[in-house]
Amino acid sequence: MQNQSLLCVIPAQTDTIALAATRLAAGGLVAFPTETVYGLGADATNAAAVAGIYAAKGRPSRNPLIVHVAAADEVKQYAQVDARAEALMAAFWPGPLTLVLPRLPGCILADAVSAGGATVAVRSPAHPVAQALLRACGRPLAAPSANASGRISPTEAAHVAASLVGQDILVLDGGVCMGGIESTVVDLSGEWARILRPGGVTAEMLAKHMSLDGAAVLDEGVALPSPGMLASHYAPRLPVRLNAVDVLSGEGLIAFGPEVPRGAAVVVNISRTGDVAEAARNLYAALHALDGQDLTGIAVMPVPMVAEGVAVNDRLRRAAAPRE
Ligand code: TXA
Ligand code: MG
């Protein structure tokens, strides 16, 4: 109990962002909002600070981290940037797209951000608080989602506080994340571009730019090897039942669209109008809200596999997967 005071939530504003930057420079941990979910940041060039992220989350050391940068021109210091990467960064950065690139040997990043491997994942977040923090501290920030490993990602500062209670973390509260689901992860380290994790930047959006070199093959929605893509990621405490058209006794319901089956103990509708982007934005808050209640399980209505719906279904499938 005495450790609970270590985690501190403060509103994100100019002076607190400066304070947070000082903390990061000293090797500390800062959770901050991005346009997707809250990240748990540390100086990506400081091995001890990066180790602190793994410890705070209870994250397996084989699972590498995304390095956040203020702008695309910085990436050449850390990774090989080919024409495909240039095109995608120009089209989608800052924004919810992460690129896995060959890491430059001898670069200043801590080895642990790559989990000791030969690639590094990079992204430039669009959220103004994330941008201000990156610019204030003047260094790249390693930042996974700010939740205990394997649990639901946070889209509000209160989710971070609940998941990482007792850890020595400064949380910059920038309100609710508008994207709601983690960035799209695209692996460009080999000849073929592969989507490792679907997100707000869809395969169709990427395909418009990947055709530049004529060699890109996109394979969205297919399970592909990425260390962080364990089946039971994003797991709530309660069991999750997908594609529900009815409700079982004692279940809470995540509803989608205007027609909702009756009988749920609690209903959270992630989009009454049936809008998949709105559903993405509200999904994690709905899971957090229902998971905290006295229910037998969480039933989820079907969400169509279009646009952001692909990422929503990916996260739901993982939330429902058997636990390790
Ligand atoms: O939207 C996001 O991406 C958020 C915000 C905070 O930026 N971050 C996030 O980080 O979701 P995390 O650590 O929860 O998920 C990163 C994913 C993991 O699945 C990890 O395995 C994968 O990216 N990843 C990171 N580096 C990689 C690499 N070098 N090769 C392959 N996959 C990598
Ligand atoms: Mg995560």
Short mmCIF file of N, CA, C and O in Angstrom, two decimals, residues 30-141:
data_model
loop_
_atom_site.label_atom_id
_atom_site.label_comp_id
_atom_site.label_asym_id
_atom_site.label_seq_id
_atom_site.Cartn_x
_atom_site.Cartn_y
_atom_site.Cartn_z
N VAL A 30 7.68 8.16 -17.66
CA VAL A 30 6.56 9.09 -17.80
C VAL A 30 5.52 8.46 -18.73
O VAL A 30 5.84 8.05 -19.85
N ALA A 31 4.28 8.38 -18.26
CA ALA A 31 3.19 7.93 -19.14
C ALA A 31 2.55 9.16 -19.77
O ALA A 31 2.35 10.17 -19.10
N PHE A 32 2.27 9.06 -21.07
CA PHE A 32 1.77 10.23 -21.79
C PHE A 32 0.73 9.79 -22.83
O PHE A 32 0.76 8.66 -23.32
N PRO A 33 -0.19 10.71 -23.17
CA PRO A 33 -1.20 10.37 -24.17
C PRO A 33 -0.64 10.41 -25.58
O PRO A 33 0.21 11.25 -25.89
N THR A 34 -1.07 9.48 -26.41
CA THR A 34 -0.84 9.60 -27.86
C THR A 34 -2.21 9.56 -28.52
O THR A 34 -3.23 9.39 -27.84
N GLU A 35 -2.25 9.68 -29.82
CA GLU A 35 -3.54 9.66 -30.51
C GLU A 35 -4.15 8.26 -30.54
O GLU A 35 -5.32 8.10 -30.88
N THR A 36 -3.36 7.25 -30.14
CA THR A 36 -3.88 5.87 -30.13
C THR A 36 -4.27 5.45 -28.71
O THR A 36 -5.45 5.30 -28.40
N VAL A 37 -3.25 5.26 -27.87
CA VAL A 37 -3.44 4.88 -26.46
C VAL A 37 -2.36 5.59 -25.65
O VAL A 37 -1.46 6.20 -26.23
N TYR A 38 -2.42 5.52 -24.33
CA TYR A 38 -1.34 6.08 -23.50
C TYR A 38 -0.10 5.20 -23.62
O TYR A 38 -0.19 3.97 -23.64
N GLY A 39 1.07 5.86 -23.69
CA GLY A 39 2.34 5.14 -23.73
C GLY A 39 3.07 5.29 -22.41
O GLY A 39 2.89 6.28 -21.69
N LEU A 40 3.92 4.31 -22.08
CA LEU A 40 4.78 4.39 -20.90
C LEU A 40 6.19 4.65 -21.40
O LEU A 40 6.87 3.75 -21.90
N GLY A 41 6.64 5.91 -21.28
CA GLY A 41 7.86 6.34 -21.95
C GLY A 41 9.09 6.34 -21.07
O GLY A 41 9.02 6.56 -19.86
N ALA A 42 10.23 6.08 -21.73
CA ALA A 42 11.55 6.23 -21.11
C ALA A 42 12.52 6.63 -22.22
O ALA A 42 12.26 6.38 -23.41
N ASP A 43 13.64 7.24 -21.83
CA ASP A 43 14.69 7.62 -22.77
C ASP A 43 15.19 6.35 -23.49
O ASP A 43 15.76 5.46 -22.86
N ALA A 44 14.98 6.31 -24.80
CA ALA A 44 15.32 5.10 -25.57
C ALA A 44 16.82 4.89 -25.69
O ALA A 44 17.25 3.82 -26.13
N THR A 45 17.61 5.89 -25.31
CA THR A 45 19.07 5.74 -25.39
C THR A 45 19.67 5.31 -24.05
O THR A 45 20.88 5.15 -23.94
N ASN A 46 18.83 5.17 -23.04
CA ASN A 46 19.30 4.87 -21.67
C ASN A 46 18.87 3.45 -21.30
O ASN A 46 17.69 3.18 -21.05
N ALA A 47 19.84 2.53 -21.27
CA ALA A 47 19.52 1.11 -21.05
C ALA A 47 18.81 0.87 -19.72
O ALA A 47 17.87 0.08 -19.63
N ALA A 48 19.24 1.58 -18.68
CA ALA A 48 18.62 1.39 -17.36
C ALA A 48 17.18 1.89 -17.37
O ALA A 48 16.28 1.27 -16.79
N ALA A 49 16.94 3.01 -18.04
CA ALA A 49 15.59 3.55 -18.12
C ALA A 49 14.67 2.60 -18.89
O ALA A 49 13.53 2.35 -18.49
N VAL A 50 15.20 2.04 -19.99
CA VAL A 50 14.40 1.09 -20.79
C VAL A 50 14.12 -0.17 -19.97
O VAL A 50 13.01 -0.72 -20.00
N ALA A 51 15.10 -0.60 -19.19
CA ALA A 51 14.87 -1.75 -18.31
C ALA A 51 13.75 -1.46 -17.32
O ALA A 51 12.97 -2.35 -16.95
N GLY A 52 13.63 -0.19 -16.93
CA GLY A 52 12.56 0.21 -16.02
C GLY A 52 11.18 0.02 -16.61
O GLY A 52 10.22 -0.31 -15.90
N ILE A 53 11.05 0.20 -17.93
CA ILE A 53 9.75 -0.03 -18.60
C ILE A 53 9.38 -1.51 -18.47
O ILE A 53 8.25 -1.85 -18.11
N TYR A 54 10.33 -2.39 -18.81
CA TYR A 54 10.04 -3.84 -18.76
C TYR A 54 9.65 -4.25 -17.34
O TYR A 54 8.72 -5.04 -17.14
N ALA A 55 10.36 -3.68 -16.35
CA ALA A 55 10.06 -4.04 -14.95
C ALA A 55 8.68 -3.54 -14.54
O ALA A 55 7.90 -4.28 -13.93
N ALA A 56 8.36 -2.29 -14.89
CA ALA A 56 7.08 -1.71 -14.45
C ALA A 56 5.89 -2.45 -15.05
O ALA A 56 4.86 -2.63 -14.42
N LYS A 57 6.03 -2.87 -16.32
CA LYS A 57 4.93 -3.56 -17.00
C LYS A 57 4.90 -5.06 -16.72
O LYS A 57 3.89 -5.72 -17.00
N GLY A 58 6.02 -5.61 -16.25
CA GLY A 58 6.13 -7.06 -16.17
C GLY A 58 6.17 -7.64 -17.57
O GLY A 58 5.61 -8.69 -17.86
N ARG A 59 6.86 -6.93 -18.48
CA ARG A 59 6.88 -7.31 -19.89
C ARG A 59 8.01 -8.30 -20.15
O ARG A 59 9.14 -8.08 -19.70
N PRO A 60 7.74 -9.38 -20.91
CA PRO A 60 8.81 -10.33 -21.23
C PRO A 60 9.93 -9.62 -22.00
O PRO A 60 9.64 -8.83 -22.90
N SER A 61 11.18 -9.91 -21.69
CA SER A 61 12.30 -9.19 -22.30
C SER A 61 12.44 -9.49 -23.79
O SER A 61 13.14 -8.77 -24.51
N ARG A 62 11.75 -10.55 -24.28
CA ARG A 62 11.85 -10.85 -25.71
C ARG A 62 10.94 -9.97 -26.56
O ARG A 62 10.97 -10.05 -27.78
N ASN A 63 10.10 -9.15 -25.92
CA ASN A 63 9.11 -8.35 -26.65
C ASN A 63 9.63 -6.91 -26.83
O ASN A 63 9.66 -6.15 -25.88
N PRO A 64 10.03 -6.56 -28.07
CA PRO A 64 10.67 -5.24 -28.27
C PRO A 64 9.68 -4.08 -28.14
O PRO A 64 8.47 -4.26 -28.12
N LEU A 65 10.25 -2.86 -28.08
CA LEU A 65 9.46 -1.65 -27.84
C LEU A 65 9.46 -0.74 -29.06
O LEU A 65 10.39 -0.77 -29.87
N ILE A 66 8.43 0.10 -29.17
CA ILE A 66 8.38 1.11 -30.23
C ILE A 66 9.16 2.34 -29.76
O ILE A 66 8.97 2.82 -28.64
N VAL A 67 10.04 2.84 -30.63
CA VAL A 67 10.77 4.08 -30.35
C VAL A 67 10.01 5.25 -30.99
O VAL A 67 9.77 5.25 -32.21
N HIS A 68 9.60 6.20 -30.15
CA HIS A 68 8.84 7.35 -30.63
C HIS A 68 9.79 8.50 -30.94
O HIS A 68 10.66 8.81 -30.13
N VAL A 69 9.59 9.13 -32.09
CA VAL A 69 10.44 10.24 -32.51
C VAL A 69 9.56 11.44 -32.83
O VAL A 69 8.38 11.30 -33.16
N ALA A 70 10.17 12.64 -32.73
CA ALA A 70 9.40 13.86 -33.01
C ALA A 70 9.07 13.95 -34.50
O ALA A 70 7.98 14.35 -34.87
N ALA A 71 10.03 13.56 -35.35
CA ALA A 71 9.81 13.70 -36.79
C ALA A 71 10.62 12.67 -37.57
O ALA A 71 11.57 12.07 -37.05
N ALA A 72 10.25 12.49 -38.84
CA ALA A 72 10.83 11.44 -39.67
C ALA A 72 12.33 11.60 -39.89
O ALA A 72 13.06 10.60 -39.98
N ASP A 73 12.82 12.83 -39.95
CA ASP A 73 14.24 13.02 -40.31
C ASP A 73 15.19 12.41 -39.28
O ASP A 73 16.35 12.15 -39.56
N GLU A 74 14.68 12.15 -38.07
CA GLU A 74 15.50 11.58 -37.00
C GLU A 74 15.80 10.09 -37.22
O GLU A 74 16.80 9.57 -36.71
N VAL A 75 14.92 9.43 -37.97
CA VAL A 75 14.98 7.96 -38.03
C VAL A 75 16.29 7.45 -38.64
O VAL A 75 16.80 6.40 -38.25
N LYS A 76 16.86 8.20 -39.57
CA LYS A 76 18.10 7.77 -40.25
C LYS A 76 19.26 7.55 -39.27
O LYS A 76 20.21 6.86 -39.59
N GLN A 77 19.18 8.16 -38.09
CA GLN A 77 20.23 7.95 -37.08
C GLN A 77 20.16 6.56 -36.45
O GLN A 77 21.12 6.11 -35.83
N TYR A 78 18.99 5.92 -36.59
CA TYR A 78 18.78 4.66 -35.87
C TYR A 78 18.55 3.46 -36.78
O TYR A 78 18.73 2.32 -36.36
N ALA A 79 18.09 3.74 -38.02
CA ALA A 79 17.64 2.63 -38.87
C ALA A 79 17.92 2.91 -40.34
O ALA A 79 18.12 4.06 -40.73
N GLN A 80 17.90 1.84 -41.12
CA GLN A 80 18.00 1.99 -42.58
C GLN A 80 16.62 2.38 -43.11
O GLN A 80 15.65 1.67 -42.88
N VAL A 81 16.58 3.48 -43.81
CA VAL A 81 15.32 4.00 -44.33
C VAL A 81 15.33 3.86 -45.85
O VAL A 81 16.12 4.51 -46.53
N ASP A 82 14.48 2.96 -46.37
CA ASP A 82 14.43 2.80 -47.82
C ASP A 82 13.28 3.63 -48.42
O ASP A 82 12.60 4.36 -47.70
N ALA A 83 13.09 3.50 -49.72
CA ALA A 83 12.09 4.33 -50.41
C ALA A 83 10.68 4.05 -49.88
O ALA A 83 9.85 4.97 -49.76
N ARG A 84 10.41 2.78 -49.54
CA ARG A 84 9.07 2.44 -49.01
C ARG A 84 8.84 3.15 -47.68
O ARG A 84 7.78 3.72 -47.43
N ALA A 85 9.85 3.11 -46.82
CA ALA A 85 9.72 3.75 -45.50
C ALA A 85 9.56 5.26 -45.67
O ALA A 85 8.72 5.87 -45.00
N GLU A 86 10.35 5.85 -46.56
CA GLU A 86 10.23 7.30 -46.83
C GLU A 86 8.81 7.65 -47.22
O GLU A 86 8.22 8.61 -46.73
N ALA A 87 8.26 6.84 -48.13
CA ALA A 87 6.92 7.14 -48.65
C ALA A 87 5.87 7.02 -47.55
O ALA A 87 4.98 7.87 -47.44
N LEU A 88 5.98 5.99 -46.73
CA LEU A 88 4.98 5.80 -45.67
C LEU A 88 5.11 6.88 -44.59
O LEU A 88 4.10 7.38 -44.08
N MET A 89 6.33 7.26 -44.26
CA MET A 89 6.51 8.32 -43.25
C MET A 89 5.95 9.64 -43.78
O MET A 89 5.30 10.39 -43.05
N ALA A 90 6.21 9.91 -45.07
CA ALA A 90 5.71 11.17 -45.66
C ALA A 90 4.18 11.18 -45.66
O ALA A 90 3.55 12.21 -45.43
N ALA A 91 3.58 10.02 -45.89
CA ALA A 91 2.12 9.97 -46.03
C ALA A 91 1.41 9.95 -44.67
O ALA A 91 0.35 10.55 -44.54
N PHE A 92 1.98 9.27 -43.69
CA PHE A 92 1.19 8.98 -42.46
C PHE A 92 1.77 9.54 -41.17
O PHE A 92 1.15 9.37 -40.10
N TRP A 93 2.94 10.15 -41.20
CA TRP A 93 3.51 10.71 -39.97
C TRP A 93 3.33 12.21 -39.90
O TRP A 93 3.43 12.86 -40.95
N PRO A 94 3.14 12.79 -38.74
CA PRO A 94 2.91 12.05 -37.51
C PRO A 94 1.55 11.36 -37.56
O PRO A 94 0.61 11.91 -38.11
N GLY A 95 1.49 10.15 -36.97
CA GLY A 95 0.24 9.42 -37.00
C GLY A 95 0.40 7.99 -36.53
O GLY A 95 1.49 7.55 -36.15
N PRO A 96 -0.71 7.22 -36.56
CA PRO A 96 -0.74 5.88 -35.94
C PRO A 96 -0.17 4.76 -36.81
O PRO A 96 -0.83 3.77 -37.07
N LEU A 97 1.07 4.97 -37.27
CA LEU A 97 1.75 3.96 -38.08
C LEU A 97 3.14 3.72 -37.52
O LEU A 97 3.93 4.66 -37.38
N THR A 98 3.44 2.46 -37.20
CA THR A 98 4.77 2.06 -36.71
C THR A 98 5.47 1.27 -37.80
O THR A 98 4.86 0.37 -38.40
N LEU A 99 6.73 1.59 -38.05
CA LEU A 99 7.51 0.88 -39.07
C LEU A 99 8.62 0.08 -38.40
O LEU A 99 9.37 0.62 -37.58
N VAL A 100 8.73 -1.19 -38.75
CA VAL A 100 9.85 -2.03 -38.28
C VAL A 100 10.92 -2.01 -39.36
O VAL A 100 10.66 -2.41 -40.51
N LEU A 101 12.09 -1.50 -39.00
CA LEU A 101 13.17 -1.26 -39.97
C LEU A 101 14.46 -1.94 -39.50
O LEU A 101 14.63 -2.17 -38.30
N PRO A 102 15.39 -2.20 -40.44
CA PRO A 102 16.70 -2.73 -40.01
C PRO A 102 17.40 -1.68 -39.14
O PRO A 102 17.49 -0.52 -39.51
N ARG A 103 17.87 -2.13 -37.99
CA ARG A 103 18.52 -1.22 -37.05
C ARG A 103 19.95 -0.94 -37.50
O ARG A 103 20.64 -1.85 -37.98
N LEU A 104 20.41 0.29 -37.34
CA LEU A 104 21.79 0.62 -37.68
C LEU A 104 22.70 0.11 -36.58
O LEU A 104 22.55 0.52 -35.42
N PRO A 105 23.67 -0.76 -36.92
CA PRO A 105 24.59 -1.23 -35.89
C PRO A 105 25.33 -0.04 -35.28
O PRO A 105 25.69 0.89 -35.99
N GLY A 106 25.48 -0.05 -33.97
CA GLY A 106 26.22 1.02 -33.30
C GLY A 106 25.41 2.29 -33.06
O GLY A 106 25.97 3.28 -32.59
N CYS A 107 24.12 2.27 -33.36
CA CYS A 107 23.32 3.47 -33.10
C CYS A 107 23.16 3.67 -31.59
O CYS A 107 23.41 2.77 -30.80
N ILE A 108 22.70 4.87 -31.21
CA ILE A 108 22.69 5.21 -29.78
C ILE A 108 21.53 4.59 -29.00
O ILE A 108 21.46 4.73 -27.78
N LEU A 109 20.62 3.91 -29.68
CA LEU A 109 19.48 3.31 -28.95
C LEU A 109 19.94 2.16 -28.07
O LEU A 109 20.85 1.40 -28.43
N ALA A 110 19.29 2.01 -26.92
CA ALA A 110 19.56 0.85 -26.06
C ALA A 110 19.20 -0.43 -26.81
O ALA A 110 18.20 -0.47 -27.54
N ASP A 111 20.01 -1.48 -26.65
CA ASP A 111 19.73 -2.76 -27.32
C ASP A 111 18.35 -3.30 -26.95
O ASP A 111 17.68 -3.93 -27.76
N ALA A 112 17.94 -3.02 -25.71
CA ALA A 112 16.69 -3.60 -25.22
C ALA A 112 15.46 -3.11 -25.97
O ALA A 112 14.44 -3.80 -25.98
N VAL A 113 15.51 -1.95 -26.62
CA VAL A 113 14.32 -1.51 -27.37
C VAL A 113 14.05 -2.48 -28.52
O VAL A 113 12.92 -2.61 -28.99
N SER A 114 15.09 -3.15 -28.98
CA SER A 114 14.95 -4.15 -30.04
C SER A 114 14.91 -5.56 -29.49
O SER A 114 14.95 -6.53 -30.25
N ALA A 115 14.84 -5.68 -28.17
CA ALA A 115 14.93 -6.98 -27.50
C ALA A 115 16.16 -7.75 -28.01
O ALA A 115 16.12 -8.97 -28.18
N GLY A 116 17.22 -7.00 -28.27
CA GLY A 116 18.47 -7.62 -28.71
C GLY A 116 18.49 -8.00 -30.18
O GLY A 116 19.49 -8.53 -30.67
N GLY A 117 17.43 -7.71 -30.93
CA GLY A 117 17.33 -8.12 -32.33
C GLY A 117 17.93 -7.10 -33.28
O GLY A 117 18.50 -6.09 -32.88
N ALA A 118 17.80 -7.39 -34.60
CA ALA A 118 18.44 -6.59 -35.64
C ALA A 118 17.52 -5.53 -36.24
O ALA A 118 17.88 -4.85 -37.19
N THR A 119 16.30 -5.41 -35.69
CA THR A 119 15.36 -4.41 -36.21
C THR A 119 14.96 -3.45 -35.10
O THR A 119 15.17 -3.73 -33.92
N VAL A 120 14.37 -2.33 -35.52
CA VAL A 120 13.82 -1.39 -34.54
C VAL A 120 12.50 -0.86 -35.08
O VAL A 120 12.35 -0.62 -36.27
N ALA A 121 11.52 -0.73 -34.18
CA ALA A 121 10.21 -0.19 -34.55
C ALA A 121 10.18 1.30 -34.21
O ALA A 121 10.58 1.69 -33.10
N VAL A 122 9.74 2.11 -35.16
CA VAL A 122 9.72 3.57 -34.95
C VAL A 122 8.36 4.14 -35.33
O VAL A 122 7.69 3.64 -36.24
N ARG A 123 7.98 5.19 -34.59
CA ARG A 123 6.74 5.89 -34.94
C ARG A 123 6.81 7.31 -34.43
O ARG A 123 7.42 7.58 -33.39
N SER A 124 6.19 8.23 -35.17
CA SER A 124 6.08 9.62 -34.74
C SER A 124 4.63 9.90 -34.41
O SER A 124 3.78 9.92 -35.29
N PRO A 125 4.32 10.07 -33.12
CA PRO A 125 2.91 10.23 -32.72
C PRO A 125 2.39 11.63 -33.04
O PRO A 125 3.13 12.60 -32.99
N ALA A 126 1.09 11.70 -33.33
CA ALA A 126 0.49 12.98 -33.73
C ALA A 126 -0.04 13.78 -32.55
O ALA A 126 -0.28 14.97 -32.69
N HIS A 127 -0.23 13.14 -31.40
CA HIS A 127 -0.87 13.85 -30.28
C HIS A 127 -0.01 15.04 -29.85
O HIS A 127 1.21 14.91 -29.69
N PRO A 128 -0.63 16.22 -29.64
CA PRO A 128 0.17 17.40 -29.29
C PRO A 128 0.97 17.24 -27.99
O PRO A 128 2.08 17.78 -27.89
N VAL A 129 0.46 16.51 -27.02
CA VAL A 129 1.21 16.32 -25.77
C VAL A 129 2.43 15.43 -26.03
O VAL A 129 3.54 15.71 -25.56
N ALA A 130 2.24 14.38 -26.81
CA ALA A 130 3.37 13.50 -27.14
C ALA A 130 4.43 14.28 -27.92
O ALA A 130 5.64 14.16 -27.65
N GLN A 131 3.99 15.07 -28.87
CA GLN A 131 4.93 15.88 -29.66
C GLN A 131 5.67 16.87 -28.77
O GLN A 131 6.90 17.02 -28.87
N ALA A 132 4.95 17.55 -27.88
CA ALA A 132 5.57 18.55 -27.01
C ALA A 132 6.59 17.88 -26.08
O ALA A 132 7.67 18.41 -25.83
N LEU A 133 6.25 16.69 -25.59
CA LEU A 133 7.16 15.97 -24.69
C LEU A 133 8.43 15.55 -25.43
O LEU A 133 9.55 15.71 -24.92
N LEU A 134 8.28 14.99 -26.64
CA LEU A 134 9.44 14.58 -27.43
C LEU A 134 10.35 15.77 -27.71
O LEU A 134 11.58 15.67 -27.63
N ARG A 135 9.76 16.90 -28.04
CA ARG A 135 10.56 18.09 -28.36
C ARG A 135 11.20 18.67 -27.10
O ARG A 135 12.35 19.12 -27.13
N ALA A 136 10.47 18.62 -25.97
CA ALA A 136 11.02 19.16 -24.72
C ALA A 136 12.21 18.34 -24.23
O ALA A 136 13.17 18.89 -23.69
N CYS A 137 12.16 17.03 -24.42
CA CYS A 137 13.28 16.23 -23.89
C CYS A 137 14.35 16.00 -24.95
O CYS A 137 15.47 15.62 -24.61
N GLY A 138 14.04 16.23 -26.22
CA GLY A 138 15.07 16.20 -27.25
C GLY A 138 15.74 14.86 -27.43
O GLY A 138 16.91 14.78 -27.81
N ARG A 139 15.01 13.79 -27.15
CA ARG A 139 15.58 12.45 -27.34
C ARG A 139 14.45 11.49 -27.70
O ARG A 139 13.28 11.78 -27.42
N PRO A 140 14.79 10.37 -28.33
CA PRO A 140 13.74 9.39 -28.67
C PRO A 140 13.20 8.71 -27.42
O PRO A 140 13.94 8.49 -26.46
N LEU A 141 11.93 8.39 -27.43
CA LEU A 141 11.31 7.75 -26.27
C LEU A 141 10.79 6.36 -26.62
O LEU A 141 9.98 6.21 -27.54
#
